mmCIF file of C-alpha atoms in Angstrom:
data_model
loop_
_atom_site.group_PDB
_atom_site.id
_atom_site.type_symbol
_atom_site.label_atom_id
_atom_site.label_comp_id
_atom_site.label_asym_id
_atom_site.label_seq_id
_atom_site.Cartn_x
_atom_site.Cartn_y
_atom_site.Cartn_z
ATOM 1 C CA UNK A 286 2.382 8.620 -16.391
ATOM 2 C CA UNK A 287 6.095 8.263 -15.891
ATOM 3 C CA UNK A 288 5.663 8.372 -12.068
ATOM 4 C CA UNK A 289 3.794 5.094 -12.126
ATOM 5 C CA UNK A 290 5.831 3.152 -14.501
ATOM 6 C CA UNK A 291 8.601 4.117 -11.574
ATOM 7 C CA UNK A 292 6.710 2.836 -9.216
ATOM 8 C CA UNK A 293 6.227 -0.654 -10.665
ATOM 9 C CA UNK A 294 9.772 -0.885 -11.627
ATOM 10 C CA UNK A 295 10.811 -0.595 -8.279
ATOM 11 C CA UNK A 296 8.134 -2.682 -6.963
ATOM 12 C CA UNK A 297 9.167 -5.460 -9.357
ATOM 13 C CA UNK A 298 5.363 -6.263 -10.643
ATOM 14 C CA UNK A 299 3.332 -4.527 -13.178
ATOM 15 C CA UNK A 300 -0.407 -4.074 -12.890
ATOM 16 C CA UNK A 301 -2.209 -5.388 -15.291
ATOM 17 C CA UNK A 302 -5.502 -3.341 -14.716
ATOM 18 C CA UNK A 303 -3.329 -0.186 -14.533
ATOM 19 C CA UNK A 304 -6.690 1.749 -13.046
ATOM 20 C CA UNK A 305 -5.794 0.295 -9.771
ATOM 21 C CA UNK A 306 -2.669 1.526 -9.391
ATOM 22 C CA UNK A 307 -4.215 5.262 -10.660
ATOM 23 C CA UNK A 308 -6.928 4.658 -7.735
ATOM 24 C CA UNK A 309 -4.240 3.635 -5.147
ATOM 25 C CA UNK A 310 -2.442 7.372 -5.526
ATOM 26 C CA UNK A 311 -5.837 9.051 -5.179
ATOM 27 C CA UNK A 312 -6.317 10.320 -1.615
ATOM 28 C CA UNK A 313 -10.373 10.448 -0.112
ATOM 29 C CA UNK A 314 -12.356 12.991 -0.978
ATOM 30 C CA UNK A 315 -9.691 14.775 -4.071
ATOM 31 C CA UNK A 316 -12.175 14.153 -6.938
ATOM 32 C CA UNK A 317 -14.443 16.209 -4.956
ATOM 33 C CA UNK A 318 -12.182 19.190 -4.143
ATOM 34 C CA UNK A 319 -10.414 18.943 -7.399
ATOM 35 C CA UNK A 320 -11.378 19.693 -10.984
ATOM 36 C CA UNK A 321 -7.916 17.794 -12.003
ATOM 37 C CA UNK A 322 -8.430 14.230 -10.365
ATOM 38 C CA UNK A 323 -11.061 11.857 -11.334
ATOM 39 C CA UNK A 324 -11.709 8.929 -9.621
ATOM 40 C CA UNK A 325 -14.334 7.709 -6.597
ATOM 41 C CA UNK A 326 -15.038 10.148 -3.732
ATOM 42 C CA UNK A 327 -13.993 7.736 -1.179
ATOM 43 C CA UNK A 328 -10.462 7.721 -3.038
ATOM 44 C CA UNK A 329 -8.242 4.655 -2.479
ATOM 45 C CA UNK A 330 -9.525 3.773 1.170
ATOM 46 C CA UNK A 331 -11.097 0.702 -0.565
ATOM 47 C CA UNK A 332 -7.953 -0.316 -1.766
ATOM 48 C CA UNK A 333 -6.153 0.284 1.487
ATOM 49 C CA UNK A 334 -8.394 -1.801 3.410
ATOM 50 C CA UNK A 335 -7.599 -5.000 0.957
ATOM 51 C CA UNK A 336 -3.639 -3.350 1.126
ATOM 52 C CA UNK A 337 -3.547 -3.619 4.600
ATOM 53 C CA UNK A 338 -4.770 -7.186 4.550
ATOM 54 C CA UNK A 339 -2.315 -8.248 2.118
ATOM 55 C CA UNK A 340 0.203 -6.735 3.869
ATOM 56 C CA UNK A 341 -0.465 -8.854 7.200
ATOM 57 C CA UNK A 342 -0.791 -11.783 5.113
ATOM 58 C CA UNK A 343 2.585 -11.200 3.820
ATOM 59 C CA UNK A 344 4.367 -10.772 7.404
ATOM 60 C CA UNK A 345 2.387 -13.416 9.043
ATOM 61 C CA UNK A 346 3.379 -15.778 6.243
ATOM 62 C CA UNK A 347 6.721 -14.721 7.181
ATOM 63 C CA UNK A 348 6.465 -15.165 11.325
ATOM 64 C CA UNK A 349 4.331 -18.395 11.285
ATOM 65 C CA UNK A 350 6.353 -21.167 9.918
ATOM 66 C CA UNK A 351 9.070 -19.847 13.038
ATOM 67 C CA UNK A 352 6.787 -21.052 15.574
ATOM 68 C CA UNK A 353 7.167 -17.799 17.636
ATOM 69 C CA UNK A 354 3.994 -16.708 20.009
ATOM 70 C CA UNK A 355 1.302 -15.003 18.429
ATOM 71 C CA UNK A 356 2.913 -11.335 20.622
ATOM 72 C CA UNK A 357 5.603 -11.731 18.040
ATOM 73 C CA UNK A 358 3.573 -12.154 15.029
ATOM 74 C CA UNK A 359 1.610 -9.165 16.561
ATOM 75 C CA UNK A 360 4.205 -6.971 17.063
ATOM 76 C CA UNK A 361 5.732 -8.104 13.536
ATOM 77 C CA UNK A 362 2.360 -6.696 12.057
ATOM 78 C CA UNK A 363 2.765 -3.337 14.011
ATOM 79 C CA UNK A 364 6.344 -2.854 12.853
ATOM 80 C CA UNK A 365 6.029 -3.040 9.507
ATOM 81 C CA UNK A 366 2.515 -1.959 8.750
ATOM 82 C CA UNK A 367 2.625 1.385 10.639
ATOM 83 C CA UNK A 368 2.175 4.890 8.225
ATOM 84 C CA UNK A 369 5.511 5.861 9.170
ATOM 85 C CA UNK A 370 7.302 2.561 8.416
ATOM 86 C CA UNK A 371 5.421 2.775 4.841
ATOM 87 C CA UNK A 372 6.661 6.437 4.671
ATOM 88 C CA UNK A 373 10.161 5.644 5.527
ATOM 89 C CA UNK A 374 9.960 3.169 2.566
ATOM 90 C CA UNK A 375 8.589 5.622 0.437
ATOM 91 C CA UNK A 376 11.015 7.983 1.325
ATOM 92 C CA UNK A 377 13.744 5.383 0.903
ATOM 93 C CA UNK A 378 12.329 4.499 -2.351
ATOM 94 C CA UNK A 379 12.014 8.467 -3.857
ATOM 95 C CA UNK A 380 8.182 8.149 -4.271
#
C-alpha cells in the first residue's frame, strides 16, 4: 500500500500497528456497501473521536503556556480542527 507509506512519510511518524492507519482511511458504513473493503461497519469514526481529541490537545498545548483567554484557545480549536481546514491540508499535502 504505497498510498500509506506516503502518508507517513509526510507525516514524519510511522505506525507501528499499521491496522490503524488502514482503519483511519475507511469511511462508516464501506465494509457494508462494499465487497472490496474490510474493516468495522462503523469505519474510522472511533478513531476520529480519539483524532479529534488529540488534535485539541495538540493546539491547546500550543495556546496555554501564552496565557491568552480561554475565547482564544477556543477559537484556536475551531480554526484548525474544522473539515475544511483538514481538507485544505490534505489538499496541500496531495492525499
Amino acid at each position: 500500500m504505497a498510498h500509506l507509506q506516503y502518508f507517513q512519510d509526510k507525516l514524519g511518524y510511522h505506525f507501528i500497528n499499521s491496522n490503524l492507519l488502514d482503519e483511519a482511511f475507511i469511511a462508516a458504513g464501506a465494509p457494508v456497501s462494499r465487497t472490496d473493503i474490510e474493516g468495522p461497519v462503523q469505519g474510522n469514526k472511533r478513531l476520529a473521536l480519539v483524532g479529534d481529541a488529540v488534535l485539541r490537545l495538540c493546539v491547546l498545548d500550543e495556546w496555554y503556556p501564552e496565557g491568552a483567554d480561554t475565547e482564544t484557545g477556543d477559537n484556536l480549536v475551531e480554526d484548525v480542527g474544522t473539515n475544511e481546514k483538514l481538507k485544505q491540508i490534505a489538499n496541500e499535502w496531495k492525499l
